[in-house]
Short mmCIF file of C-alpha atoms in Angstrom, two decimals:
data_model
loop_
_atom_site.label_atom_id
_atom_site.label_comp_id
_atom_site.label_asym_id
_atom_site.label_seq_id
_atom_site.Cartn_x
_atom_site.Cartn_y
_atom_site.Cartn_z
CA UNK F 1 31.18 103.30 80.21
CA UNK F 2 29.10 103.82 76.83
CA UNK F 3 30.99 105.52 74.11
CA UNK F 4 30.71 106.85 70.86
CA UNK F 5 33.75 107.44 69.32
CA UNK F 6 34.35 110.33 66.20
CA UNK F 7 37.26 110.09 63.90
CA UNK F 8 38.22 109.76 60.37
CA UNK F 9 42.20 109.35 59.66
CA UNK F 10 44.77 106.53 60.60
CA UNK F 11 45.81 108.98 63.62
CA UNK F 12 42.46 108.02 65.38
CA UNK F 13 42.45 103.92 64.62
CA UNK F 14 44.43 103.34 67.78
CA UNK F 15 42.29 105.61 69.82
CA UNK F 16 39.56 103.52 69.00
CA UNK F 17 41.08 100.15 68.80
CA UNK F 18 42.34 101.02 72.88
CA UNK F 19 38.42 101.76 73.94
CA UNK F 20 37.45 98.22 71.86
CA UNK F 21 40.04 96.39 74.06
CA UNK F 22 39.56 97.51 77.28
CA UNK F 23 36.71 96.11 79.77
CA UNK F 24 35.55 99.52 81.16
CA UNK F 25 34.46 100.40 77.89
CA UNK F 26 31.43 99.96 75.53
CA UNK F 27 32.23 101.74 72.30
CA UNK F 28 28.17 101.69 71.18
CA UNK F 29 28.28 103.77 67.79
CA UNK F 30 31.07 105.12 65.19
CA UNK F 31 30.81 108.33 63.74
CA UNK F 32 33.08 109.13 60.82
CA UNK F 33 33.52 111.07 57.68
CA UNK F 34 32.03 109.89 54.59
CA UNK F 35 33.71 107.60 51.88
CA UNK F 36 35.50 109.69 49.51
CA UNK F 37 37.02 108.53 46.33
CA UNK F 38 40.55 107.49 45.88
CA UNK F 39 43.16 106.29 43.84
CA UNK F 40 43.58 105.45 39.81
CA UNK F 41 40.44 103.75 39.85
CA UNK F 42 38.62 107.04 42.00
CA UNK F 43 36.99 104.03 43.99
CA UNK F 44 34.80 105.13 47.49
CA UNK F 45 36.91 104.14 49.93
CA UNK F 46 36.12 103.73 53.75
CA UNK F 47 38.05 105.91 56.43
CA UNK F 48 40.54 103.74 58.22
CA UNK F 49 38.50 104.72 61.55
CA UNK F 50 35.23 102.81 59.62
CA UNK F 51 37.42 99.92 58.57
CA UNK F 52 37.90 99.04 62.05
CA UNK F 53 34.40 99.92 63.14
CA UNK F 54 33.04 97.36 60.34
CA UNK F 55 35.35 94.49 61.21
CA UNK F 56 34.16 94.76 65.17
CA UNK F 57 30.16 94.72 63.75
CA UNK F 58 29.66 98.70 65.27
CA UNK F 59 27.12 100.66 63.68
CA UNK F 60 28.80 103.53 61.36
CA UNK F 61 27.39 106.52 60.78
CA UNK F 62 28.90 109.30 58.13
CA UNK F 63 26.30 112.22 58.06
CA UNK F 64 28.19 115.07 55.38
CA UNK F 65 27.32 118.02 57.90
CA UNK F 66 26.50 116.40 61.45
CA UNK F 67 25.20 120.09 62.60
CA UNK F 68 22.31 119.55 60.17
CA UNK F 69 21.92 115.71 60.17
CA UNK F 70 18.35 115.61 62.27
CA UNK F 71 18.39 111.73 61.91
CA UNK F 72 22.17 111.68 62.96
CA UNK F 73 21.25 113.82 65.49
CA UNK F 74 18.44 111.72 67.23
CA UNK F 75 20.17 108.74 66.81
CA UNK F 76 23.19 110.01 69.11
CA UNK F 77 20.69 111.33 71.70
CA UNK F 78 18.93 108.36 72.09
CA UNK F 79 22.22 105.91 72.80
CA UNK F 80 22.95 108.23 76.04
CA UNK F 81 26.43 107.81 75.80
CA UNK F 82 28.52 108.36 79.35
CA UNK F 83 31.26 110.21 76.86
CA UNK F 84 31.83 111.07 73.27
CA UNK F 85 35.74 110.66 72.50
CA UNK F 86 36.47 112.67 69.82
CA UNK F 87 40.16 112.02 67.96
CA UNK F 88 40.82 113.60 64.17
CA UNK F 89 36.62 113.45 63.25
CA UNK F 90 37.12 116.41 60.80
CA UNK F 91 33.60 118.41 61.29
CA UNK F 92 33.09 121.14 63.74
CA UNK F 93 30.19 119.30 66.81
CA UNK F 94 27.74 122.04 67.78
CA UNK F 95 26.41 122.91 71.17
CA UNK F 96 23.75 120.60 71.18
CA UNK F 97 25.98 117.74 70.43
CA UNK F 98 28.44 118.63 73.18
CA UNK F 99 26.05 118.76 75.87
CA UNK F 100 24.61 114.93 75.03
CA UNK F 101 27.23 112.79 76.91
CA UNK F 102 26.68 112.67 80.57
CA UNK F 103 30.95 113.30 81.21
CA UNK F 104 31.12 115.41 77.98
CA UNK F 105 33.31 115.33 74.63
CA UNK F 106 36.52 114.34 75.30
CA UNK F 107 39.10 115.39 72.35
CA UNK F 108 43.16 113.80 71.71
CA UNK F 109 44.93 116.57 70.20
CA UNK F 110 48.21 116.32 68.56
CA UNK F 111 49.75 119.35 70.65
CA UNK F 112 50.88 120.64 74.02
CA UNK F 113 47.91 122.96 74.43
CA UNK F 114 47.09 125.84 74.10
CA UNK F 115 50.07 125.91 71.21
CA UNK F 116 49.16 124.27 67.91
CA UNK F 117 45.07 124.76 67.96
CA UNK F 118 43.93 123.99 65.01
CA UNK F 119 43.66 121.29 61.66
CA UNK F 120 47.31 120.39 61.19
CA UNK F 121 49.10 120.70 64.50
CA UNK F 122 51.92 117.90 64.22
CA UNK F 123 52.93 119.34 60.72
CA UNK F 124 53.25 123.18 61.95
CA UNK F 125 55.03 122.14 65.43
CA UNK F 126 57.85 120.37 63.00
CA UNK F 127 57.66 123.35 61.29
CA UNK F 128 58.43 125.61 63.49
CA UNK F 129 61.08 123.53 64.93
CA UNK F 130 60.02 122.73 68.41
CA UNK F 131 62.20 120.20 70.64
CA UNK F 132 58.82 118.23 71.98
CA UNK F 133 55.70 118.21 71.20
CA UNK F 134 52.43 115.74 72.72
CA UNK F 135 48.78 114.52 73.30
CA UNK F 136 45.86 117.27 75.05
CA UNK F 137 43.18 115.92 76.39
CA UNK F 138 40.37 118.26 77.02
CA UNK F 139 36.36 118.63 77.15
CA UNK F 140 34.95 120.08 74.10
CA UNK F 141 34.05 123.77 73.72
CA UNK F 142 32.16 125.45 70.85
CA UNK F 143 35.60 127.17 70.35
CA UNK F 144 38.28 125.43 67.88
CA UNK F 145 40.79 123.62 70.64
CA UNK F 146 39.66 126.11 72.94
CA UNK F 147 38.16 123.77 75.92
CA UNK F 148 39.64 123.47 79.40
CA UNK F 149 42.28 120.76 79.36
CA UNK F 150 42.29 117.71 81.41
CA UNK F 151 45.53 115.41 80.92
CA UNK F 152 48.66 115.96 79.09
CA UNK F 153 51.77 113.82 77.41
CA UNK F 154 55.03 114.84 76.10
CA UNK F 155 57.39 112.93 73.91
CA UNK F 156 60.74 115.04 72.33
CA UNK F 157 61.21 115.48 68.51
CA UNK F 158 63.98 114.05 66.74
CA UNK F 159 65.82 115.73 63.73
CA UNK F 160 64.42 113.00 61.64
CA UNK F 161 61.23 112.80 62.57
CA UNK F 162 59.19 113.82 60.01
CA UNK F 163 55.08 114.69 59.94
CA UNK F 164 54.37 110.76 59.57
CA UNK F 165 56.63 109.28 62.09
CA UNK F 166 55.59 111.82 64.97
CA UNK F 167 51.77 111.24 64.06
CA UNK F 168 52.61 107.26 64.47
CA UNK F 169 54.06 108.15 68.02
CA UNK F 170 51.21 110.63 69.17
CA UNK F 171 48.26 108.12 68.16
CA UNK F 172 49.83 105.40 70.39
CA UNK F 173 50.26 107.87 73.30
CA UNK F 174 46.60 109.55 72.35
CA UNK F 175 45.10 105.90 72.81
CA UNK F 176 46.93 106.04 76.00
CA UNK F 177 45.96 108.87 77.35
CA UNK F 178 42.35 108.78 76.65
CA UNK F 179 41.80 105.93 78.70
CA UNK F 180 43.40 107.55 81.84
CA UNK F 181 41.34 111.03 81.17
CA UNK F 182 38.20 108.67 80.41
CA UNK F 183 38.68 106.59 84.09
CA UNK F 184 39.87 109.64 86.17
CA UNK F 185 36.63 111.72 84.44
CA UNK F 186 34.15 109.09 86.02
CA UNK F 187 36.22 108.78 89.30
CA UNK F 188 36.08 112.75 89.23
CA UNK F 189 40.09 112.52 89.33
CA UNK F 190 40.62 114.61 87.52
CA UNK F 191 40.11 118.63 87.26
CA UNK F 192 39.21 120.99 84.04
CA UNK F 193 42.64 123.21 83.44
CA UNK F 194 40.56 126.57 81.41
CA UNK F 195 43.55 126.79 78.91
CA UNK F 196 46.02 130.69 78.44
CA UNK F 197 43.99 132.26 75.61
CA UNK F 198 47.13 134.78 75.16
CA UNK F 199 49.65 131.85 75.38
CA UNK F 200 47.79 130.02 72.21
CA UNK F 201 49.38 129.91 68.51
CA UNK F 202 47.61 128.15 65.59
CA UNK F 203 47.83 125.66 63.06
CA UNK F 204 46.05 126.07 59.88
CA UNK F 205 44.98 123.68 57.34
CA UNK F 206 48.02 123.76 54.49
CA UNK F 207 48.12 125.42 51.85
CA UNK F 208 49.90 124.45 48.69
CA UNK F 209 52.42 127.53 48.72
CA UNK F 210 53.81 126.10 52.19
CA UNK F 211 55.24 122.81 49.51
CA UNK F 212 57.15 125.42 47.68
CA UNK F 213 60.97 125.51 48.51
CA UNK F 214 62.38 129.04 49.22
CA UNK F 215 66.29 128.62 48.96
CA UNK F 216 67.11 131.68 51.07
CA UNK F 217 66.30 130.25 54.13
CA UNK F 218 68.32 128.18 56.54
CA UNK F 219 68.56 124.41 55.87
CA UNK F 220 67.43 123.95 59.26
CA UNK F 221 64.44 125.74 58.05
CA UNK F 222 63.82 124.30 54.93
CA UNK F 223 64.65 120.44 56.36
CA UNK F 224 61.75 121.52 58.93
CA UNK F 225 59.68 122.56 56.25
CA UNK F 226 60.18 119.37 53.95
CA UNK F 227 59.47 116.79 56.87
CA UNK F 228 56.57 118.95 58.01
CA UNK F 229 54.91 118.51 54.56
CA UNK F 230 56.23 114.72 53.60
CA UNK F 231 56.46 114.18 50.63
CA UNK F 232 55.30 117.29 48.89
CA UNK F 233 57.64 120.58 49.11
CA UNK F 234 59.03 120.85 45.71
CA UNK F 235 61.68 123.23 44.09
CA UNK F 236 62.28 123.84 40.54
CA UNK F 237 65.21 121.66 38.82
CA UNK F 238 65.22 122.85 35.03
CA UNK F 239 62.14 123.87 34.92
CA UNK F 240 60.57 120.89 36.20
CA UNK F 241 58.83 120.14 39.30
CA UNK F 242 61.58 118.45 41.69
CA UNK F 243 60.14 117.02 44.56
CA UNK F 244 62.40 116.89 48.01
CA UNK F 245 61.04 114.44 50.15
CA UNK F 246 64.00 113.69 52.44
CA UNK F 247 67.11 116.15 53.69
CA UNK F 248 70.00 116.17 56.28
CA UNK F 249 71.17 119.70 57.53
CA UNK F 250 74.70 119.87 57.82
CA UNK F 251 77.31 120.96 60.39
CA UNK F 252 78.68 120.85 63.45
CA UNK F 253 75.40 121.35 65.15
CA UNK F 254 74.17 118.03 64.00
CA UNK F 255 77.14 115.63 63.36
CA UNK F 256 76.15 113.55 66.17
CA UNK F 257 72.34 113.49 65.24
CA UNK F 258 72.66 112.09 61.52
CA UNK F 259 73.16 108.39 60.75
CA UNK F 260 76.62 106.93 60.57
CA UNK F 261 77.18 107.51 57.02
CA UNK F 262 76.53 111.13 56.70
CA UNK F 263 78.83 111.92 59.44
CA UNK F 264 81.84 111.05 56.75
CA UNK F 265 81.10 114.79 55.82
CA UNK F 266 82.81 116.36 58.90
CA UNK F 267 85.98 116.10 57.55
CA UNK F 268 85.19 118.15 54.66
CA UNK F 269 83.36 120.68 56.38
CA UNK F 270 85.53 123.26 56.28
CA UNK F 271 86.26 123.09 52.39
CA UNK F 272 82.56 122.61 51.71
CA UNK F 273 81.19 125.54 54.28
CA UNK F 274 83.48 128.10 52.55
CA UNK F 275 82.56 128.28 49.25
CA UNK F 276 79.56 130.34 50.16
CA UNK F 277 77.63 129.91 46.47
CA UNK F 278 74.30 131.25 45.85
CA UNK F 279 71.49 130.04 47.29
CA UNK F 280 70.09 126.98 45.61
CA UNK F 281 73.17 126.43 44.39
CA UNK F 282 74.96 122.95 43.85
CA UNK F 283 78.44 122.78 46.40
CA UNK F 284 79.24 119.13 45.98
CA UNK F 285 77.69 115.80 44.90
CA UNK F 286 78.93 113.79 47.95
CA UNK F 287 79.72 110.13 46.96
CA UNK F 288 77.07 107.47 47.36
CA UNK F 289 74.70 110.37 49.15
CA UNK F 290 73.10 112.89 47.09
CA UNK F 291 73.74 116.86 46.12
CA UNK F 292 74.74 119.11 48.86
CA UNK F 293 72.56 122.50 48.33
CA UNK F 294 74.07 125.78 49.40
CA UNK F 295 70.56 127.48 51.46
CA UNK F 296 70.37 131.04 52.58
CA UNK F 297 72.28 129.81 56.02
CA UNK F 298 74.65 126.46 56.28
CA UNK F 299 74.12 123.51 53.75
CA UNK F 300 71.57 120.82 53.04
CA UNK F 301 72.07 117.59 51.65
CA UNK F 302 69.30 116.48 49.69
CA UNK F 303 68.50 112.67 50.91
CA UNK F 304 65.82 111.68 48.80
CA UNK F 305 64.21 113.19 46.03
CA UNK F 306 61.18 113.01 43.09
CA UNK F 307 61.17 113.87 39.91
CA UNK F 308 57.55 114.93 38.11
CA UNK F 309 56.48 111.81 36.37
CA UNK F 310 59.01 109.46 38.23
CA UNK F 311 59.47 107.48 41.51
CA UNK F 312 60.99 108.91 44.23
CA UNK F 313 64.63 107.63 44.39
CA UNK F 314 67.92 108.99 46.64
CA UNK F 315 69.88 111.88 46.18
CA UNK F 316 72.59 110.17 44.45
CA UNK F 317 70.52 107.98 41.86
CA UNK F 318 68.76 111.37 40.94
CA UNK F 319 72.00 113.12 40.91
CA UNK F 320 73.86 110.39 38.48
CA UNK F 321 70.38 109.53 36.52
CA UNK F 322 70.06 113.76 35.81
CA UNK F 323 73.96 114.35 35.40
CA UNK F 324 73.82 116.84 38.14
CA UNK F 325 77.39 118.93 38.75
CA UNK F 326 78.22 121.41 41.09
CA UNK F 327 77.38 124.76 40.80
CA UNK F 328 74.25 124.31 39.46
CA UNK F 329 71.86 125.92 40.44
CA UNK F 330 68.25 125.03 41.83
CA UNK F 331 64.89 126.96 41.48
CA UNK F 332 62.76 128.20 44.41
CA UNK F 333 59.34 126.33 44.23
CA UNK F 334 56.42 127.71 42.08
CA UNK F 335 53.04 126.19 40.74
CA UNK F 336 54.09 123.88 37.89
#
């Protein structure tokens, strides 16, 4: 089967990397978004998805708006591709482009569709807390996430997952997946599922108010929201930009979910859940751990933390570097 294969991101390398290893498959052209610059230096740097293209000798091609690209455009046309797989590309493909590939596009997206269309759907389903979360495979509408779906796979969320471990898990079952939908597509095994417009929720590129800490929520809440947006939510610790990169909610709900040396804390639950302080407020600075923040609902123990202009380092180096003491109080998050 001829392929062309879009992506950009890490997320998509083992997408690729699954279609260059198996024998049913021909990827014939890369497609990719163009080098942007990184780093100190602000050197052009290749896509991780183009890295791997280059190193297997596949001709790369990074037009900035592929809608408009006429020489892009001819170029795909002419390979006559059996499928385009599509995994993280990063431009929006228009009709013309969909209707090239004799099977279609086929897209790997990061959610359990129709829930989670959108940009940034692995970040958002943390977010919101969900208990699992997956790889969609469907065939390419002009709509965003919107095509009839063709396979599915599931995998459950841990409390310490965080945006970059779950990604790591979803490309390996993406790559996975693909290559079933792509096989069971050209043995017409599989059938078009239109998807429940009403049942659909979104996920929207991020913004940089969803990195700012709001203390009166629940630490379940905000230890969603910091390991949706590793490593950037931030609070405000004297006036300075504190950023919390790594947090344990506390309680009885989750004793038996946190490593082996957080779970000390039960016995002092009770002493420590009924001082009932302010929110953002200091409770304890638990031995060898890090500060214990009181939130809007239950306690949250910060794990791992930044300071502006330093590395990150744990709770308890920040708290003994900064002389941190209970009842203190932190800031919400703000633009610094």
């Amino acid at each position: 089967m001829r392929v062309v294969f879009f992506g950009t991101p890490q997320f998509a390398v083992p997408s690729l990397e699954q279609l260059l290893n198996h024998p049913e498959f021909e990827v014939v052209a890369v497609i990719s978004q163009p080098d942007k610059r990184r780093g100190r230096g602000n050197q052009l740097t290749a896509s991780p998805v183009k890295t791997v293209a280059l190193a297997h000798q596949l001709p790369v091609w990074q037009p900035q708006r592929i809608k408009k690209d006429p020489e892009t455009l001819e170029q795909l046309a002419a390979l006559q591709a059996d499928a385009f797989v599509v995994v993280a590309y990063g431009q929006i493909l228009s009709q013309r482009i969909l209707d090239m590939p004799r099977l279609g596009c086929v897209n790997g997206h990061g959610s359990i569709l129709p829930r989670y269309r959108g940009a940034a759907p692995i970040q958002w389903c943390l977010y919101h807390g969900e208990a699992e979360t997956g790889i969609t495979t469907m065939l390419m509408d002009a709509g965003m996430d919107t095509g009839p779906m063709l396979l599915k796979a599931t995998t459950p969320i841990g409390l310490l997952d965080t945006a970059q471990t779950l990604a790591t898990q979803l490309a390996k079952l993406s790559a996975d997946l693909l290559v079933e939908t792509l096989l069971k597509l050209e043995r017409q095994e599989v059938e078009p599922t239109p998807q429940d417009a009403e049942a659909a929720t979104y996920a929207p590129l991020i913004q940089k108010q969803d990195y700012w800490l709001d203390w009166s929520r629940s630490a379940i809440a905000l230890h969603n929201q910091i390991r949706s947006f590793f490593p950037n939510c931030v609070a405000n610790f004297r006036d300075t930009a504190l950023k919390i990169e790594s947090t344990l909610p506390l309680g009885p709900a989750y004793w038996d979910l946190l490593p082996a040396e957080f779970q000390a804390l039960e016995a002092e639950w009770s002493e420590l859940s009924a001082q009932q302080l302010s929110p953002g407020s200091v409770v304890q600075i638990a031995k060898g751990l890090g500060p214990i923040v009181q939130t809007g609902d239950g306690l949250l123990l910060l794990r791992d933390v930044k300071l502006a202009g330093k590395r990150s380092q744990s709770g308890w180096d920040f708290a003994n570097g900064a002389r941190l003491e209970a009842g203190e109080v932190l800031g919400n998050g703000q633009e610094f």
